[in-house]
């Protein structure tokens, strides 16, 4: 291999890594120029009502939401791609994340649901061929980057959440603290009130899951608090996907519920626990618990800062 080829290979390796850690430069809109309201001709008469999903909006619709409708909170809810037993599709975390973050945004009223990241910390397997994952370091870089991009876009509160346990709580906490400290220092240096905040909302995952486990125990159903557990692809996950799929049947293979249990043979099932008693009713309760816990914590986090900022 000659020197040119070696150098070219190193450049191809280093440049993406450097770009991932470099603050965003001016882009199509010209970040340093004052913003201007889009002309009326940029808005469609056919815009759907109650739009809260960033990726389903046009840029003028996002602009209007941020600058004229008070939707200044960006919700980043990560998903994950992993084996979820023979009864659940591999993208279950993404399916649940998209529905959950949309519901959270609608209930908050001042937020937009950002696109769900489909990969989170996990490791692929030759046997359980449904998992594609990131490392915690890569997730941290991505969360940092998309948060900064959302701030440039005009959002004032960035909320980090996750549907998959990989990286929680450490990665999310570290990124949120790093950025919160950065914007606090920037405000101090400029002798002004801090107007940008980054938070980690953990109740949507840890607290909601813990309390739903208590509910399962109270009903004498398998939970992660006792054996056989239902911590992965068990009752909470399978039930939620049953609830979200409606009559489509796209997310679960209900004929396989009898084998939705930790395998005792030589081939693992991909289930950690017992999901055989999953139901739509339990899925709705699990889903509503996550949404309500997230909304409550996000309101608490942002209310504390808003109160502090109003003080003279």
PDB file of C-alpha atoms in Angstrom:
ATOM      1  CA  UNK A   1       0.000   0.000   0.000  1.00  0.00           C
ATOM      2  CA  UNK A   2       1.492   3.382  -1.000  1.00  0.00           C
ATOM      3  CA  UNK A   3       1.566   6.534   1.096  1.00  0.00           C
ATOM      4  CA  UNK A   4      -1.292   8.172  -0.829  1.00  0.00           C
ATOM      5  CA  UNK A   5      -3.590   5.219  -0.296  1.00  0.00           C
ATOM      6  CA  UNK A   6      -2.722   5.086   3.400  1.00  0.00           C
ATOM      7  CA  UNK A   7      -3.301   8.824   3.835  1.00  0.00           C
ATOM      8  CA  UNK A   8      -6.591   8.694   1.962  1.00  0.00           C
ATOM      9  CA  UNK A   9      -7.769   5.884   4.202  1.00  0.00           C
ATOM     10  CA  UNK A  10      -6.842   7.828   7.338  1.00  0.00           C
ATOM     11  CA  UNK A  11      -8.645  10.923   6.060  1.00  0.00           C
ATOM     12  CA  UNK A  12     -11.785   8.912   5.362  1.00  0.00           C
ATOM     13  CA  UNK A  13     -11.594   7.590   8.921  1.00  0.00           C
ATOM     14  CA  UNK A  14     -10.747  10.832  10.728  1.00  0.00           C
ATOM     15  CA  UNK A  15     -12.960  13.367   8.932  1.00  0.00           C
ATOM     16  CA  UNK A  16     -16.326  11.844   9.947  1.00  0.00           C
ATOM     17  CA  UNK A  17     -15.138  11.570  13.550  1.00  0.00           C
ATOM     18  CA  UNK A  18     -13.961  15.171  13.561  1.00  0.00           C
ATOM     19  CA  UNK A  19     -17.185  16.418  12.002  1.00  0.00           C
ATOM     20  CA  UNK A  20     -19.193  14.558  14.613  1.00  0.00           C
ATOM     21  CA  UNK A  21     -17.485  16.589  17.327  1.00  0.00           C
ATOM     22  CA  UNK A  22     -17.310  19.952  15.552  1.00  0.00           C
ATOM     23  CA  UNK A  23     -19.946  22.631  16.264  1.00  0.00           C
ATOM     24  CA  UNK A  24     -22.343  23.123  13.394  1.00  0.00           C
ATOM     25  CA  UNK A  25     -21.360  25.707  10.835  1.00  0.00           C
ATOM     26  CA  UNK A  26     -23.769  27.862   8.871  1.00  0.00           C
ATOM     27  CA  UNK A  27     -26.146  25.753   6.810  1.00  0.00           C
ATOM     28  CA  UNK A  28     -28.806  26.332   4.189  1.00  0.00           C
ATOM     29  CA  UNK A  29     -30.747  28.863   6.237  1.00  0.00           C
ATOM     30  CA  UNK A  30     -27.717  30.901   7.299  1.00  0.00           C
ATOM     31  CA  UNK A  31     -27.528  30.419  11.077  1.00  0.00           C
ATOM     32  CA  UNK A  32     -25.960  33.821  11.735  1.00  0.00           C
ATOM     33  CA  UNK A  33     -28.648  35.801   9.914  1.00  0.00           C
ATOM     34  CA  UNK A  34     -31.803  37.000  11.729  1.00  0.00           C
ATOM     35  CA  UNK A  35     -34.735  34.671  11.211  1.00  0.00           C
ATOM     36  CA  UNK A  36     -37.689  35.772   9.121  1.00  0.00           C
ATOM     37  CA  UNK A  37     -41.236  34.482   9.113  1.00  0.00           C
ATOM     38  CA  UNK A  38     -41.922  32.303   6.068  1.00  0.00           C
ATOM     39  CA  UNK A  39     -44.325  33.913   3.587  1.00  0.00           C
ATOM     40  CA  UNK A  40     -47.939  32.781   3.657  1.00  0.00           C
ATOM     41  CA  UNK A  41     -47.407  31.025   0.328  1.00  0.00           C
ATOM     42  CA  UNK A  42     -45.128  28.517   2.112  1.00  0.00           C
ATOM     43  CA  UNK A  43     -48.040  27.110   4.131  1.00  0.00           C
ATOM     44  CA  UNK A  44     -50.387  24.441   2.845  1.00  0.00           C
ATOM     45  CA  UNK A  45     -54.141  24.531   3.288  1.00  0.00           C
ATOM     46  CA  UNK A  46     -53.979  20.770   3.715  1.00  0.00           C
ATOM     47  CA  UNK A  47     -51.727  20.740   6.780  1.00  0.00           C
ATOM     48  CA  UNK A  48     -52.975  18.013   9.166  1.00  0.00           C
ATOM     49  CA  UNK A  49     -54.233  19.108  12.556  1.00  0.00           C
ATOM     50  CA  UNK A  50     -52.320  18.522  15.785  1.00  0.00           C
ATOM     51  CA  UNK A  51     -48.951  18.064  14.109  1.00  0.00           C
ATOM     52  CA  UNK A  52     -46.270  17.262  16.699  1.00  0.00           C
ATOM     53  CA  UNK A  53     -43.948  14.895  14.799  1.00  0.00           C
ATOM     54  CA  UNK A  54     -40.961  16.812  13.471  1.00  0.00           C
ATOM     55  CA  UNK A  55     -40.336  14.449  10.573  1.00  0.00           C
ATOM     56  CA  UNK A  56     -43.949  14.720   9.384  1.00  0.00           C
ATOM     57  CA  UNK A  57     -43.830  18.518   9.248  1.00  0.00           C
ATOM     58  CA  UNK A  58     -42.486  20.928   6.637  1.00  0.00           C
ATOM     59  CA  UNK A  59     -39.860  23.416   7.748  1.00  0.00           C
ATOM     60  CA  UNK A  60     -42.329  26.365   7.734  1.00  0.00           C
ATOM     61  CA  UNK A  61     -44.646  24.294   9.938  1.00  0.00           C
ATOM     62  CA  UNK A  62     -41.781  23.672  12.368  1.00  0.00           C
ATOM     63  CA  UNK A  63     -40.883  27.377  12.296  1.00  0.00           C
ATOM     64  CA  UNK A  64     -44.461  28.372  13.069  1.00  0.00           C
ATOM     65  CA  UNK A  65     -44.666  25.796  15.870  1.00  0.00           C
ATOM     66  CA  UNK A  66     -41.508  27.119  17.530  1.00  0.00           C
ATOM     67  CA  UNK A  67     -41.886  30.864  16.980  1.00  0.00           C
ATOM     68  CA  UNK A  68     -45.657  31.358  17.040  1.00  0.00           C
ATOM     69  CA  UNK A  69     -47.187  28.384  18.850  1.00  0.00           C
ATOM     70  CA  UNK A  70     -44.770  28.080  21.787  1.00  0.00           C
ATOM     71  CA  UNK A  71     -43.586  24.578  20.967  1.00  0.00           C
ATOM     72  CA  UNK A  72     -40.043  25.180  22.185  1.00  0.00           C
ATOM     73  CA  UNK A  73     -39.426  21.758  23.766  1.00  0.00           C
ATOM     74  CA  UNK A  74     -37.753  19.049  21.659  1.00  0.00           C
ATOM     75  CA  UNK A  75     -38.349  15.467  22.765  1.00  0.00           C
ATOM     76  CA  UNK A  76     -35.614  13.012  21.778  1.00  0.00           C
ATOM     77  CA  UNK A  77     -36.862   9.518  22.546  1.00  0.00           C
ATOM     78  CA  UNK A  78     -34.497   6.746  21.434  1.00  0.00           C
ATOM     79  CA  UNK A  79     -35.657   3.287  20.410  1.00  0.00           C
ATOM     80  CA  UNK A  80     -33.560   0.262  19.581  1.00  0.00           C
ATOM     81  CA  UNK A  81     -33.349  -2.732  17.293  1.00  0.00           C
ATOM     82  CA  UNK A  82     -33.054  -6.089  19.036  1.00  0.00           C
ATOM     83  CA  UNK A  83     -34.443  -9.595  19.188  1.00  0.00           C
ATOM     84  CA  UNK A  84     -37.680  -9.604  21.162  1.00  0.00           C
ATOM     85  CA  UNK A  85     -38.574 -13.263  21.305  1.00  0.00           C
ATOM     86  CA  UNK A  86     -40.290 -15.288  18.597  1.00  0.00           C
ATOM     87  CA  UNK A  87     -43.525 -13.363  19.206  1.00  0.00           C
ATOM     88  CA  UNK A  88     -42.385  -9.740  18.767  1.00  0.00           C
ATOM     89  CA  UNK A  89     -40.796  -7.914  15.826  1.00  0.00           C
ATOM     90  CA  UNK A  90     -37.218  -6.667  16.231  1.00  0.00           C
ATOM     91  CA  UNK A  91     -38.181  -2.998  15.921  1.00  0.00           C
ATOM     92  CA  UNK A  92     -40.461  -3.100  18.939  1.00  0.00           C
ATOM     93  CA  UNK A  93     -38.577  -0.398  20.824  1.00  0.00           C
ATOM     94  CA  UNK A  94     -38.878   1.930  17.821  1.00  0.00           C
ATOM     95  CA  UNK A  95     -42.584   1.227  17.425  1.00  0.00           C
ATOM     96  CA  UNK A  96     -43.214   1.885  21.103  1.00  0.00           C
ATOM     97  CA  UNK A  97     -40.931   4.925  21.134  1.00  0.00           C
ATOM     98  CA  UNK A  98     -42.659   6.638  18.198  1.00  0.00           C
ATOM     99  CA  UNK A  99     -46.104   6.184  19.700  1.00  0.00           C
ATOM    100  CA  UNK A 100     -44.977   7.146  23.202  1.00  0.00           C
ATOM    101  CA  UNK A 101     -43.104  10.314  22.280  1.00  0.00           C
ATOM    102  CA  UNK A 102     -45.970  11.501  20.068  1.00  0.00           C
ATOM    103  CA  UNK A 103     -48.426  10.990  22.924  1.00  0.00           C
ATOM    104  CA  UNK A 104     -46.106  12.843  25.312  1.00  0.00           C
ATOM    105  CA  UNK A 105     -45.828  15.782  22.916  1.00  0.00           C
ATOM    106  CA  UNK A 106     -49.577  15.994  22.446  1.00  0.00           C
ATOM    107  CA  UNK A 107     -50.202  15.892  26.184  1.00  0.00           C
ATOM    108  CA  UNK A 108     -47.542  18.515  26.972  1.00  0.00           C
ATOM    109  CA  UNK A 109     -48.861  20.902  24.322  1.00  0.00           C
ATOM    110  CA  UNK A 110     -45.595  22.839  24.006  1.00  0.00           C
ATOM    111  CA  UNK A 111     -43.356  20.149  22.504  1.00  0.00           C
ATOM    112  CA  UNK A 112     -42.457  18.440  19.265  1.00  0.00           C
ATOM    113  CA  UNK A 113     -41.513  14.776  18.961  1.00  0.00           C
ATOM    114  CA  UNK A 114     -38.169  14.453  17.218  1.00  0.00           C
ATOM    115  CA  UNK A 115     -37.376  11.448  14.966  1.00  0.00           C
ATOM    116  CA  UNK A 116     -36.702   8.265  16.941  1.00  0.00           C
ATOM    117  CA  UNK A 117     -33.136   6.956  16.872  1.00  0.00           C
ATOM    118  CA  UNK A 118     -33.503   3.261  15.903  1.00  0.00           C
ATOM    119  CA  UNK A 119     -30.149   2.107  17.321  1.00  0.00           C
ATOM    120  CA  UNK A 120     -28.972   2.207  20.940  1.00  0.00           C
ATOM    121  CA  UNK A 121     -26.263   0.354  22.939  1.00  0.00           C
ATOM    122  CA  UNK A 122     -26.498  -3.360  22.259  1.00  0.00           C
ATOM    123  CA  UNK A 123     -24.537  -6.259  20.757  1.00  0.00           C
ATOM    124  CA  UNK A 124     -25.414  -8.334  17.715  1.00  0.00           C
ATOM    125  CA  UNK A 125     -25.694 -12.118  17.988  1.00  0.00           C
ATOM    126  CA  UNK A 126     -25.123 -14.953  15.535  1.00  0.00           C
ATOM    127  CA  UNK A 127     -27.960 -16.890  17.166  1.00  0.00           C
ATOM    128  CA  UNK A 128     -30.541 -14.232  18.088  1.00  0.00           C
ATOM    129  CA  UNK A 129     -30.371 -12.542  14.699  1.00  0.00           C
ATOM    130  CA  UNK A 130     -32.475  -9.475  15.472  1.00  0.00           C
ATOM    131  CA  UNK A 131     -30.082  -7.142  17.238  1.00  0.00           C
ATOM    132  CA  UNK A 132     -28.098  -4.259  15.746  1.00  0.00           C
ATOM    133  CA  UNK A 133     -26.574  -1.902  18.300  1.00  0.00           C
ATOM    134  CA  UNK A 134     -24.316   1.038  19.011  1.00  0.00           C
ATOM    135  CA  UNK A 135     -21.654   1.512  21.662  1.00  0.00           C
ATOM    136  CA  UNK A 136     -22.375   3.918  24.539  1.00  0.00           C
ATOM    137  CA  UNK A 137     -19.713   6.316  23.204  1.00  0.00           C
ATOM    138  CA  UNK A 138     -21.397   6.525  19.806  1.00  0.00           C
ATOM    139  CA  UNK A 139     -24.791   7.091  21.398  1.00  0.00           C
ATOM    140  CA  UNK A 140     -23.309   9.929  23.467  1.00  0.00           C
ATOM    141  CA  UNK A 141     -21.927  11.589  20.325  1.00  0.00           C
ATOM    142  CA  UNK A 142     -25.274  11.289  18.562  1.00  0.00           C
ATOM    143  CA  UNK A 143     -27.289  12.640  21.502  1.00  0.00           C
ATOM    144  CA  UNK A 144     -24.859  15.538  21.862  1.00  0.00           C
ATOM    145  CA  UNK A 145     -25.026  16.371  18.163  1.00  0.00           C
ATOM    146  CA  UNK A 146     -28.798  16.187  17.712  1.00  0.00           C
ATOM    147  CA  UNK A 147     -29.335  18.234  20.887  1.00  0.00           C
ATOM    148  CA  UNK A 148     -27.056  20.965  19.599  1.00  0.00           C
ATOM    149  CA  UNK A 149     -28.812  20.872  16.228  1.00  0.00           C
ATOM    150  CA  UNK A 150     -32.200  21.258  17.914  1.00  0.00           C
ATOM    151  CA  UNK A 151     -30.904  24.255  19.875  1.00  0.00           C
ATOM    152  CA  UNK A 152     -29.717  25.908  16.659  1.00  0.00           C
ATOM    153  CA  UNK A 153     -33.156  25.228  15.185  1.00  0.00           C
ATOM    154  CA  UNK A 154     -34.717  27.266  17.983  1.00  0.00           C
ATOM    155  CA  UNK A 155     -35.749  24.850  20.716  1.00  0.00           C
ATOM    156  CA  UNK A 156     -35.141  26.012  24.280  1.00  0.00           C
ATOM    157  CA  UNK A 157     -35.720  22.802  26.231  1.00  0.00           C
ATOM    158  CA  UNK A 158     -34.170  19.528  25.070  1.00  0.00           C
ATOM    159  CA  UNK A 159     -35.472  16.336  26.687  1.00  0.00           C
ATOM    160  CA  UNK A 160     -33.524  13.078  26.360  1.00  0.00           C
ATOM    161  CA  UNK A 161     -35.397   9.796  26.905  1.00  0.00           C
ATOM    162  CA  UNK A 162     -35.032   6.161  25.950  1.00  0.00           C
ATOM    163  CA  UNK A 163     -37.233   3.097  25.424  1.00  0.00           C
ATOM    164  CA  UNK A 164     -34.304   0.665  25.641  1.00  0.00           C
ATOM    165  CA  UNK A 165     -32.162   0.134  28.727  1.00  0.00           C
ATOM    166  CA  UNK A 166     -28.824   0.341  26.891  1.00  0.00           C
ATOM    167  CA  UNK A 167     -27.017   3.525  27.915  1.00  0.00           C
ATOM    168  CA  UNK A 168     -29.476   4.348  30.673  1.00  0.00           C
ATOM    169  CA  UNK A 169     -29.028   6.222  32.842  1.00  0.00           C
ATOM    170  CA  UNK A 170     -25.319   7.014  32.465  1.00  0.00           C
ATOM    171  CA  UNK A 171     -25.057   8.137  28.816  1.00  0.00           C
ATOM    172  CA  UNK A 172     -28.208  10.246  28.905  1.00  0.00           C
ATOM    173  CA  UNK A 173     -27.307  11.836  32.227  1.00  0.00           C
ATOM    174  CA  UNK A 174     -23.775  12.661  31.123  1.00  0.00           C
ATOM    175  CA  UNK A 175     -24.845  14.274  27.845  1.00  0.00           C
ATOM    176  CA  UNK A 176     -27.623  16.257  29.517  1.00  0.00           C
ATOM    177  CA  UNK A 177     -25.288  17.507  32.266  1.00  0.00           C
ATOM    178  CA  UNK A 178     -22.518  18.390  29.808  1.00  0.00           C
ATOM    179  CA  UNK A 179     -24.841  20.507  27.664  1.00  0.00           C
ATOM    180  CA  UNK A 180     -26.708  22.022  30.611  1.00  0.00           C
ATOM    181  CA  UNK A 181     -23.396  23.106  32.136  1.00  0.00           C
ATOM    182  CA  UNK A 182     -22.260  24.501  28.779  1.00  0.00           C
ATOM    183  CA  UNK A 183     -25.318  26.709  28.329  1.00  0.00           C
ATOM    184  CA  UNK A 184     -25.314  27.772  31.971  1.00  0.00           C
ATOM    185  CA  UNK A 185     -21.693  28.915  31.622  1.00  0.00           C
ATOM    186  CA  UNK A 186     -22.485  30.694  28.364  1.00  0.00           C
ATOM    187  CA  UNK A 187     -25.308  32.616  30.024  1.00  0.00           C
ATOM    188  CA  UNK A 188     -23.079  33.573  32.957  1.00  0.00           C
ATOM    189  CA  UNK A 189     -20.323  34.774  30.659  1.00  0.00           C
ATOM    190  CA  UNK A 190     -22.812  36.928  28.764  1.00  0.00           C
ATOM    191  CA  UNK A 191     -24.418  38.177  31.998  1.00  0.00           C
ATOM    192  CA  UNK A 192     -27.904  37.023  31.082  1.00  0.00           C
ATOM    193  CA  UNK A 193     -30.504  34.508  32.207  1.00  0.00           C
ATOM    194  CA  UNK A 194     -29.973  30.996  30.901  1.00  0.00           C
ATOM    195  CA  UNK A 195     -32.592  30.329  28.227  1.00  0.00           C
ATOM    196  CA  UNK A 196     -31.521  26.898  26.929  1.00  0.00           C
ATOM    197  CA  UNK A 197     -31.782  23.738  29.019  1.00  0.00           C
ATOM    198  CA  UNK A 198     -31.086  20.042  28.436  1.00  0.00           C
ATOM    199  CA  UNK A 199     -32.669  17.396  30.656  1.00  0.00           C
ATOM    200  CA  UNK A 200     -32.735  13.638  31.018  1.00  0.00           C
ATOM    201  CA  UNK A 201     -36.209  12.263  31.709  1.00  0.00           C
ATOM    202  CA  UNK A 202     -35.711   8.884  33.378  1.00  0.00           C
ATOM    203  CA  UNK A 203     -39.195   8.331  34.802  1.00  0.00           C
ATOM    204  CA  UNK A 204     -40.571   7.251  31.424  1.00  0.00           C
ATOM    205  CA  UNK A 205     -38.287   4.221  31.628  1.00  0.00           C
ATOM    206  CA  UNK A 206     -37.191   3.352  35.160  1.00  0.00           C
ATOM    207  CA  UNK A 207     -40.022   4.686  37.342  1.00  0.00           C
ATOM    208  CA  UNK A 208     -42.805   3.700  34.959  1.00  0.00           C
ATOM    209  CA  UNK A 209     -41.391   0.201  34.587  1.00  0.00           C
ATOM    210  CA  UNK A 210     -40.936  -0.241  38.329  1.00  0.00           C
ATOM    211  CA  UNK A 211     -44.495   0.816  39.137  1.00  0.00           C
ATOM    212  CA  UNK A 212     -45.972  -1.306  36.352  1.00  0.00           C
ATOM    213  CA  UNK A 213     -44.042  -4.252  37.817  1.00  0.00           C
ATOM    214  CA  UNK A 214     -45.722  -3.576  41.162  1.00  0.00           C
ATOM    215  CA  UNK A 215     -49.086  -3.621  39.423  1.00  0.00           C
ATOM    216  CA  UNK A 216     -48.298  -6.991  37.817  1.00  0.00           C
ATOM    217  CA  UNK A 217     -47.292  -8.400  41.202  1.00  0.00           C
ATOM    218  CA  UNK A 218     -50.560  -7.162  42.700  1.00  0.00           C
ATOM    219  CA  UNK A 219     -52.427  -9.090  40.005  1.00  0.00           C
ATOM    220  CA  UNK A 220     -50.253 -12.186  40.576  1.00  0.00           C
ATOM    221  CA  UNK A 221     -48.824 -11.873  37.061  1.00  0.00           C
ATOM    222  CA  UNK A 222     -45.162 -12.461  36.105  1.00  0.00           C
ATOM    223  CA  UNK A 223     -43.062  -9.325  36.570  1.00  0.00           C
ATOM    224  CA  UNK A 224     -39.368  -8.493  36.843  1.00  0.00           C
ATOM    225  CA  UNK A 225     -39.704  -8.579  40.631  1.00  0.00           C
ATOM    226  CA  UNK A 226     -40.081 -12.344  40.795  1.00  0.00           C
ATOM    227  CA  UNK A 227     -39.457 -15.482  38.755  1.00  0.00           C
ATOM    228  CA  UNK A 228     -40.402 -16.161  36.071  1.00  0.00           C
ATOM    229  CA  UNK A 229     -39.794 -12.517  35.242  1.00  0.00           C
ATOM    230  CA  UNK A 230     -41.165 -10.421  32.395  1.00  0.00           C
ATOM    231  CA  UNK A 231     -38.363  -7.903  32.041  1.00  0.00           C
ATOM    232  CA  UNK A 232     -37.586  -8.360  28.331  1.00  0.00           C
ATOM    233  CA  UNK A 233     -40.165  -9.310  25.695  1.00  0.00           C
ATOM    234  CA  UNK A 234     -42.390 -10.297  28.586  1.00  0.00           C
ATOM    235  CA  UNK A 235     -45.796  -8.939  29.578  1.00  0.00           C
ATOM    236  CA  UNK A 236     -45.021  -5.173  29.445  1.00  0.00           C
ATOM    237  CA  UNK A 237     -43.340  -5.209  26.013  1.00  0.00           C
ATOM    238  CA  UNK A 238     -45.579  -7.774  24.357  1.00  0.00           C
ATOM    239  CA  UNK A 239     -48.771  -6.253  25.751  1.00  0.00           C
ATOM    240  CA  UNK A 240     -47.791  -2.753  24.645  1.00  0.00           C
ATOM    241  CA  UNK A 241     -47.131  -3.957  21.108  1.00  0.00           C
ATOM    242  CA  UNK A 242     -50.440  -5.806  21.077  1.00  0.00           C
ATOM    243  CA  UNK A 243     -52.148  -2.565  22.106  1.00  0.00           C
ATOM    244  CA  UNK A 244     -50.364  -0.413  19.527  1.00  0.00           C
ATOM    245  CA  UNK A 245     -50.881  -2.755  16.578  1.00  0.00           C
ATOM    246  CA  UNK A 246     -54.655  -2.617  16.845  1.00  0.00           C
ATOM    247  CA  UNK A 247     -56.243  -5.048  14.412  1.00  0.00           C
ATOM    248  CA  UNK A 248     -53.271  -5.117  12.056  1.00  0.00           C
ATOM    249  CA  UNK A 249     -51.344  -7.891  13.788  1.00  0.00           C
ATOM    250  CA  UNK A 250     -48.148  -6.443  12.327  1.00  0.00           C
ATOM    251  CA  UNK A 251     -46.125  -6.148  15.533  1.00  0.00           C
ATOM    252  CA  UNK A 252     -46.710  -9.492  17.234  1.00  0.00           C
ATOM    253  CA  UNK A 253     -47.193 -13.124  16.263  1.00  0.00           C
ATOM    254  CA  UNK A 254     -50.026 -13.920  18.613  1.00  0.00           C
ATOM    255  CA  UNK A 255     -50.016 -17.618  17.707  1.00  0.00           C
ATOM    256  CA  UNK A 256     -46.605 -17.774  19.406  1.00  0.00           C
ATOM    257  CA  UNK A 257     -47.728 -16.410  22.786  1.00  0.00           C
ATOM    258  CA  UNK A 258     -47.631 -19.961  24.232  1.00  0.00           C
ATOM    259  CA  UNK A 259     -43.849 -19.971  23.673  1.00  0.00           C
ATOM    260  CA  UNK A 260     -43.244 -16.377  24.811  1.00  0.00           C
ATOM    261  CA  UNK A 261     -41.168 -17.537  27.745  1.00  0.00           C
ATOM    262  CA  UNK A 262     -37.491 -17.969  28.588  1.00  0.00           C
ATOM    263  CA  UNK A 263     -36.350 -21.056  26.706  1.00  0.00           C
ATOM    264  CA  UNK A 264     -34.970 -23.962  28.716  1.00  0.00           C
ATOM    265  CA  UNK A 265     -33.522 -25.821  25.727  1.00  0.00           C
ATOM    266  CA  UNK A 266     -30.335 -25.303  23.767  1.00  0.00           C
ATOM    267  CA  UNK A 267     -31.723 -22.515  21.549  1.00  0.00           C
ATOM    268  CA  UNK A 268     -32.552 -19.298  23.459  1.00  0.00           C
ATOM    269  CA  UNK A 269     -35.951 -17.717  22.839  1.00  0.00           C
ATOM    270  CA  UNK A 270     -34.879 -14.096  23.226  1.00  0.00           C
ATOM    271  CA  UNK A 271     -37.431 -13.712  26.019  1.00  0.00           C
ATOM    272  CA  UNK A 272     -36.318 -12.842  29.526  1.00  0.00           C
ATOM    273  CA  UNK A 273     -39.291 -13.925  31.565  1.00  0.00           C
ATOM    274  CA  UNK A 274     -42.851 -14.921  30.770  1.00  0.00           C
ATOM    275  CA  UNK A 275     -45.049 -13.020  28.339  1.00  0.00           C
ATOM    276  CA  UNK A 276     -47.745 -15.649  27.853  1.00  0.00           C
ATOM    277  CA  UNK A 277     -50.411 -13.696  29.745  1.00  0.00           C
ATOM    278  CA  UNK A 278     -49.937 -10.508  27.747  1.00  0.00           C
ATOM    279  CA  UNK A 279     -53.063  -8.606  26.724  1.00  0.00           C
ATOM    280  CA  UNK A 280     -54.228  -5.433  24.995  1.00  0.00           C
ATOM    281  CA  UNK A 281     -55.612  -4.140  28.287  1.00  0.00           C
ATOM    282  CA  UNK A 282     -52.270  -4.541  30.038  1.00  0.00           C
ATOM    283  CA  UNK A 283     -50.582  -2.900  27.043  1.00  0.00           C
ATOM    284  CA  UNK A 284     -52.748   0.199  27.308  1.00  0.00           C
ATOM    285  CA  UNK A 285     -52.001   0.491  31.009  1.00  0.00           C
ATOM    286  CA  UNK A 286     -48.237   0.127  30.432  1.00  0.00           C
ATOM    287  CA  UNK A 287     -48.329   2.681  27.609  1.00  0.00           C
ATOM    288  CA  UNK A 288     -50.383   5.223  29.572  1.00  0.00           C
ATOM    289  CA  UNK A 289     -48.095   4.820  32.574  1.00  0.00           C
ATOM    290  CA  UNK A 290     -45.015   5.721  30.504  1.00  0.00           C
ATOM    291  CA  UNK A 291     -46.712   8.744  28.929  1.00  0.00           C
ATOM    292  CA  UNK A 292     -48.088  10.082  32.200  1.00  0.00           C
ATOM    293  CA  UNK A 293     -44.815   9.624  34.082  1.00  0.00           C
ATOM    294  CA  UNK A 294     -42.879  11.406  31.351  1.00  0.00           C
ATOM    295  CA  UNK A 295     -45.295  14.334  31.159  1.00  0.00           C
ATOM    296  CA  UNK A 296     -45.228  14.753  34.933  1.00  0.00           C
ATOM    297  CA  UNK A 297     -41.426  14.757  35.166  1.00  0.00           C
ATOM    298  CA  UNK A 298     -40.905  17.035  32.155  1.00  0.00           C
ATOM    299  CA  UNK A 299     -43.354  19.568  33.602  1.00  0.00           C
ATOM    300  CA  UNK A 300     -41.491  19.429  36.913  1.00  0.00           C
ATOM    301  CA  UNK A 301     -38.094  19.912  35.283  1.00  0.00           C
ATOM    302  CA  UNK A 302     -39.116  22.805  33.068  1.00  0.00           C
ATOM    303  CA  UNK A 303     -41.284  24.470  35.735  1.00  0.00           C
ATOM    304  CA  UNK A 304     -38.338  24.642  38.128  1.00  0.00           C
ATOM    305  CA  UNK A 305     -36.161  26.400  35.554  1.00  0.00           C
ATOM    306  CA  UNK A 306     -38.948  28.688  34.328  1.00  0.00           C
ATOM    307  CA  UNK A 307     -39.602  29.809  37.894  1.00  0.00           C
ATOM    308  CA  UNK A 308     -35.903  30.519  38.390  1.00  0.00           C
ATOM    309  CA  UNK A 309     -35.727  32.526  35.168  1.00  0.00           C
ATOM    310  CA  UNK A 310     -38.665  34.748  36.153  1.00  0.00           C
ATOM    311  CA  UNK A 311     -36.877  35.959  39.269  1.00  0.00           C
ATOM    312  CA  UNK A 312     -35.320  39.443  38.912  1.00  0.00           C
TER     313      UNK A 312
END
